[in-house]
CSV table of C-alpha atoms in Angstrom, one decimal:
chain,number,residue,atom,x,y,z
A,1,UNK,CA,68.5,92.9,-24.8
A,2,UNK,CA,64.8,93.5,-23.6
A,3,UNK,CA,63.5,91.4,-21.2
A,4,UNK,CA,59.6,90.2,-21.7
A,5,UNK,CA,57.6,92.5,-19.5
A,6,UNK,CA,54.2,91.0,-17.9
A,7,UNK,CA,51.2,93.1,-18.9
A,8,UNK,CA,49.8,95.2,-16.0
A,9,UNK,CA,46.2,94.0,-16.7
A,10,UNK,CA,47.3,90.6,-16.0
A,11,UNK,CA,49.1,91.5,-12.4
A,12,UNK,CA,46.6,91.1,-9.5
A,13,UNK,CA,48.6,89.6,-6.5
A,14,UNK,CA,50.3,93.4,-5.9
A,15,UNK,CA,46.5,94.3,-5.8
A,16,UNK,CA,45.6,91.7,-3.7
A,17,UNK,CA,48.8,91.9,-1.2
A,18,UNK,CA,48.6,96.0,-0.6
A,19,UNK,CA,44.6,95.5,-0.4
A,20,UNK,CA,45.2,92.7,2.1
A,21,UNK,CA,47.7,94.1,4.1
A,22,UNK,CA,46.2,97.9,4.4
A,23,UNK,CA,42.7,95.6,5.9
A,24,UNK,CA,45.1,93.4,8.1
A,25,UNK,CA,46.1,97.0,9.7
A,26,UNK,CA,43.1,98.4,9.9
A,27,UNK,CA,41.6,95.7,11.9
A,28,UNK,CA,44.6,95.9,14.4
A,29,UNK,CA,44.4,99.6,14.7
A,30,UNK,CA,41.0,98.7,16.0
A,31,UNK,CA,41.9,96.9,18.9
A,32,UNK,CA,44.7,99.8,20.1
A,33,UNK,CA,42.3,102.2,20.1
A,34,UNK,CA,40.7,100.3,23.3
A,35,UNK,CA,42.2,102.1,26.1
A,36,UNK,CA,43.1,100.4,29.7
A,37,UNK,CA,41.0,102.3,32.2
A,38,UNK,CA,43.2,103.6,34.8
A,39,UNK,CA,43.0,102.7,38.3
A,40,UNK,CA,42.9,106.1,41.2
A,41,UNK,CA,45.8,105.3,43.7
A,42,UNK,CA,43.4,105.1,46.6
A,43,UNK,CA,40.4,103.0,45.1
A,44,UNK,CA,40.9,99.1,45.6
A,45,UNK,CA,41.2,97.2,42.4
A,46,UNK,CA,37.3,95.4,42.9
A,47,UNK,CA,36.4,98.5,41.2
A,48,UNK,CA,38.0,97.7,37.7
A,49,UNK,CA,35.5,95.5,36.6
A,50,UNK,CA,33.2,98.5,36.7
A,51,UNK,CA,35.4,100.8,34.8
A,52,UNK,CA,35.9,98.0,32.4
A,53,UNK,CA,32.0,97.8,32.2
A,54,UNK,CA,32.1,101.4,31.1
A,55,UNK,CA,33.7,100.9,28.3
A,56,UNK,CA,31.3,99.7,26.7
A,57,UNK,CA,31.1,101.8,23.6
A,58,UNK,CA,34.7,100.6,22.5
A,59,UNK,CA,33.9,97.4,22.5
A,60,UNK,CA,31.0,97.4,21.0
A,61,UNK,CA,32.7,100.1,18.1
A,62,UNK,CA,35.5,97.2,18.2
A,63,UNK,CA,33.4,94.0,17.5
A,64,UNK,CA,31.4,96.4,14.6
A,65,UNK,CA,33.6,97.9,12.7
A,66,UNK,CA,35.9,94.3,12.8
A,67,UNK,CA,33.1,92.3,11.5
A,68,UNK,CA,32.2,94.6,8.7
A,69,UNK,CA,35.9,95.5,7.9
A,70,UNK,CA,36.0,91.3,7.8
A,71,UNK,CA,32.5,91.3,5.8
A,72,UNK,CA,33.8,93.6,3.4
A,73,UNK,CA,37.4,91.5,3.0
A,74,UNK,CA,35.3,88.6,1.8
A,75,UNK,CA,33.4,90.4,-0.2
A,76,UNK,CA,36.5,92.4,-1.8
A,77,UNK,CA,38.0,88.4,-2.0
A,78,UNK,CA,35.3,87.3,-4.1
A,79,UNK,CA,35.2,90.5,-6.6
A,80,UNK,CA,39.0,89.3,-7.1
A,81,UNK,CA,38.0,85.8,-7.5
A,82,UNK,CA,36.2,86.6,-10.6
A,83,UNK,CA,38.0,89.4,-12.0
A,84,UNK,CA,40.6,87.8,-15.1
A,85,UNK,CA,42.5,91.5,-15.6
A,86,UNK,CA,42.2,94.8,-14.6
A,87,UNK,CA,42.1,98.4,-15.9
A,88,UNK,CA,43.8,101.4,-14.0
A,89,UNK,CA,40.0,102.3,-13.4
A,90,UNK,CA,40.2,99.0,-11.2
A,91,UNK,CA,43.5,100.2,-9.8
A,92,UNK,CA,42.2,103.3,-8.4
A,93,UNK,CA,38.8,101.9,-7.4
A,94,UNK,CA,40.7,99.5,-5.1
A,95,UNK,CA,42.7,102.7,-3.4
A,96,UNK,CA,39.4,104.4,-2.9
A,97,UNK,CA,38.3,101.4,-1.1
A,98,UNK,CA,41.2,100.9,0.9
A,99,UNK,CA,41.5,104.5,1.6
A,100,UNK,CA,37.9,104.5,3.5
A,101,UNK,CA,39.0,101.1,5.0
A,102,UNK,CA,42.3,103.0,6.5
A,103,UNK,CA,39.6,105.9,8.2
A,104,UNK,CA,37.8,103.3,10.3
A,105,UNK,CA,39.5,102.8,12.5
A,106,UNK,CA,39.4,106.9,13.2
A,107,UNK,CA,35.6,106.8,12.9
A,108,UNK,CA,35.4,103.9,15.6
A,109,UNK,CA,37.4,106.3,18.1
A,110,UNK,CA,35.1,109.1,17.5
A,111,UNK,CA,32.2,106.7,18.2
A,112,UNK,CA,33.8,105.3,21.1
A,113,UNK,CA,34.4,108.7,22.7
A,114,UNK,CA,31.0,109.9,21.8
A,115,UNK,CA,28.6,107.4,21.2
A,116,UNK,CA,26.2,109.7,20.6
A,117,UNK,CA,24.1,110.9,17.7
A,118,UNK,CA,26.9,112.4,16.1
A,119,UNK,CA,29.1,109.3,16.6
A,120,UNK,CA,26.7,106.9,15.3
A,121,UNK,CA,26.3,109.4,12.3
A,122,UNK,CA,30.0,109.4,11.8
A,123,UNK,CA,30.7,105.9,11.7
A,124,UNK,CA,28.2,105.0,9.8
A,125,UNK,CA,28.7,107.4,7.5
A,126,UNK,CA,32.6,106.0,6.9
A,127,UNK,CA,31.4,102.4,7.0
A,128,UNK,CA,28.3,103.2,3.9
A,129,UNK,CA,31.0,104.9,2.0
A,130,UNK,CA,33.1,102.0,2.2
A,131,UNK,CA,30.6,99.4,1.5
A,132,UNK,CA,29.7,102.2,-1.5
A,133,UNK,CA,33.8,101.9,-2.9
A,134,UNK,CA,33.6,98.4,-2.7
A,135,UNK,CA,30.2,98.0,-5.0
A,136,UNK,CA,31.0,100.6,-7.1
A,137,UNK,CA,34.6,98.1,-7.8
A,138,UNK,CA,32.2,95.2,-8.9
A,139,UNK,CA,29.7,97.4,-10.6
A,140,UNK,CA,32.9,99.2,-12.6
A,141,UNK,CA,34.7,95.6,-12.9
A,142,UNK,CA,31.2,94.1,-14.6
A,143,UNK,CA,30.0,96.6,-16.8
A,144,UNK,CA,33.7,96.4,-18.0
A,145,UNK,CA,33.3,93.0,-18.7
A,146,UNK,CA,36.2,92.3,-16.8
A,147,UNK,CA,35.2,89.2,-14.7
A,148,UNK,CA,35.5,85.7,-15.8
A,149,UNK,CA,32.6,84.3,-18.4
A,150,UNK,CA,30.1,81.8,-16.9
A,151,UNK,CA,28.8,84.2,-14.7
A,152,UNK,CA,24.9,85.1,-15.5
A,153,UNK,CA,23.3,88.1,-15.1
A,154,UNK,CA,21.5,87.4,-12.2
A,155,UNK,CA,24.3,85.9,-10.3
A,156,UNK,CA,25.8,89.4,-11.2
A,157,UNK,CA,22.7,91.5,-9.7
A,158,UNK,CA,22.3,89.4,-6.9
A,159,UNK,CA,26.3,89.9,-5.7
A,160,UNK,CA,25.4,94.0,-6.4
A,161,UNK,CA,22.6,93.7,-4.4
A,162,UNK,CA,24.9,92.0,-1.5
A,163,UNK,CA,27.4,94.8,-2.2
A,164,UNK,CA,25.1,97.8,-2.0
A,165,UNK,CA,22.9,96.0,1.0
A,166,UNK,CA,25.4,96.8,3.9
A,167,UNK,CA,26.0,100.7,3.3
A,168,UNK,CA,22.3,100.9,2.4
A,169,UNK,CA,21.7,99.9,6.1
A,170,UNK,CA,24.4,102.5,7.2
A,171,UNK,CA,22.6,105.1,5.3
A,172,UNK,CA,19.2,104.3,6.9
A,173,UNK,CA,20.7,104.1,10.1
A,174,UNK,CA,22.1,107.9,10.0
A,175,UNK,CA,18.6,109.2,8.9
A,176,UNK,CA,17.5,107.3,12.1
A,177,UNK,CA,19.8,108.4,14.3
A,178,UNK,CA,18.8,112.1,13.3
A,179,UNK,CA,16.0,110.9,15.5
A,180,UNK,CA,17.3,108.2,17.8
A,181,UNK,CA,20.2,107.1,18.2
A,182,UNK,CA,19.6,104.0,20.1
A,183,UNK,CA,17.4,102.9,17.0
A,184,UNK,CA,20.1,103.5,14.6
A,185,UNK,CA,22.3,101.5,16.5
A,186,UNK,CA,19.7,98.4,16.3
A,187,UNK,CA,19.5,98.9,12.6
A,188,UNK,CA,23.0,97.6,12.3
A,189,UNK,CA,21.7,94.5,13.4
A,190,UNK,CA,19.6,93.9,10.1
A,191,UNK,CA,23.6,93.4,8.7
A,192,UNK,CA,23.3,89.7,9.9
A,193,UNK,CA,20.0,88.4,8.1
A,194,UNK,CA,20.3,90.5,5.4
A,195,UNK,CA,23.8,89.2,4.5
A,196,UNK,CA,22.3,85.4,4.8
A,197,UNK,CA,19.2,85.9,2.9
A,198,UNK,CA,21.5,87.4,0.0
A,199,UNK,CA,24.0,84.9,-0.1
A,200,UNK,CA,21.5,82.2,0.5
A,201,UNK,CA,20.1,83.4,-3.0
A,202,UNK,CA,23.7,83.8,-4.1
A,203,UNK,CA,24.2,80.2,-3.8
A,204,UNK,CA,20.9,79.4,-5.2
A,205,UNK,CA,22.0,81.1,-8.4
A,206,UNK,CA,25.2,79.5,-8.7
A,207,UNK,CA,24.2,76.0,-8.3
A,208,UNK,CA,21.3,76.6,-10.9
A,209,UNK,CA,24.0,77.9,-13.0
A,210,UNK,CA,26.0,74.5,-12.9
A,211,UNK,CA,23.0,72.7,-13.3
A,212,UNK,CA,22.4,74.1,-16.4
A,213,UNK,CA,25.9,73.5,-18.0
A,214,UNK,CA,25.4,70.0,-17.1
């Protein structure tokens, strides 16, 4: 006797669970690559806080690559949000996403060992081509017309704006840092009032959505 089988387009918590838990690693993996300076025999341990102090670049590469590895979580939360089913072109959209996610963690070492130009070009390469995976999910999951009615247009090409606004500023940032690389670094910066303004209009849209069903 057959059993009634639930149709794959339906199943997104297996999504959702491998996307979460591959991000969840990712982040830790972070945090391990931070190395304990070690301590010469014969110098007295006041000197730690200085080698500590050195070490700048790791943290720094730590506290980046976490917050956008968290930015893009909430963004990859809210594409799921809205997405009813999915197609396998959904499926293996998600992997590519979740395969750049599992490299930074690489590209933050090779930052935080040379925090040159080359390491600032690295890791913002691998961060823009992340940020690029995850809007091209939400571009692929609403020209599909695979996300839950009720949404306008706008609302839609405002979220793709906030989708393709973070590796945008990774891809200016490398052309910078063919010049400076201090400047490229500052660049990352324009991630925090960017994000705001765009999710300021975000929630503009939405709430003059609701206004008009009423």
């Amino acid at each position: 006797m057959g059993f009634p089988l639930r149709r794959e387009s339906d199943e997104t918590e297996r999504l959702l669970t491998l996307s979460d838990g591959v991000i969840a690693i990712a982040i830790t993996l972070l945090v391990l690559e931070i190395t304990v300076p070690v301590l010469p025999a014969s110098s007295p341990e006041s000197e730690l806080p200085t080698l500590i102090l050195e070490q700048w670049n790791e943290f720094f590469g730590f506290v980046l690559s976490f917050s956008v590895i968290g930015l893009y979580w909430v963004l990859h939360r809210r594409i799921f949000i809205h997405i009813e089913k999915h197609t396998k072109g959904i499926v293996w959209l998600n992997l590519l996403f979740l395969l750049m996610v599992a490299f930074v963690p690489y590209a933050t070492s090779v930052f935080s060992t040379y925090p040159g130009r080359f390491g600032v070009m690295f890791l913002a390469g691998v961060l823009a081509l992340t940020g690029f995976s995850l809007a091209a999910l939400w571009l692929y999951a609403s020209r599909k017309e695979l996300i839950e009615g009720g949404i306008t247009s706008r609302t839609t090409e405002i979220q793709a704006a906030r989708f393709l606004a973070s590796p945008m500023v990774f891809v200016v940032s490398i052309v910078a840092a063919a010049f400076d690389s201090t400047v490229a670094v500052f660049l990352w910066l324009l991630l925090i009032p960017i994000n705001a303004a765009l999710q300021s209009k975000l929630v503009e849209s939405v709430e003059a959505t609701q206004s008009d069903v009423r």
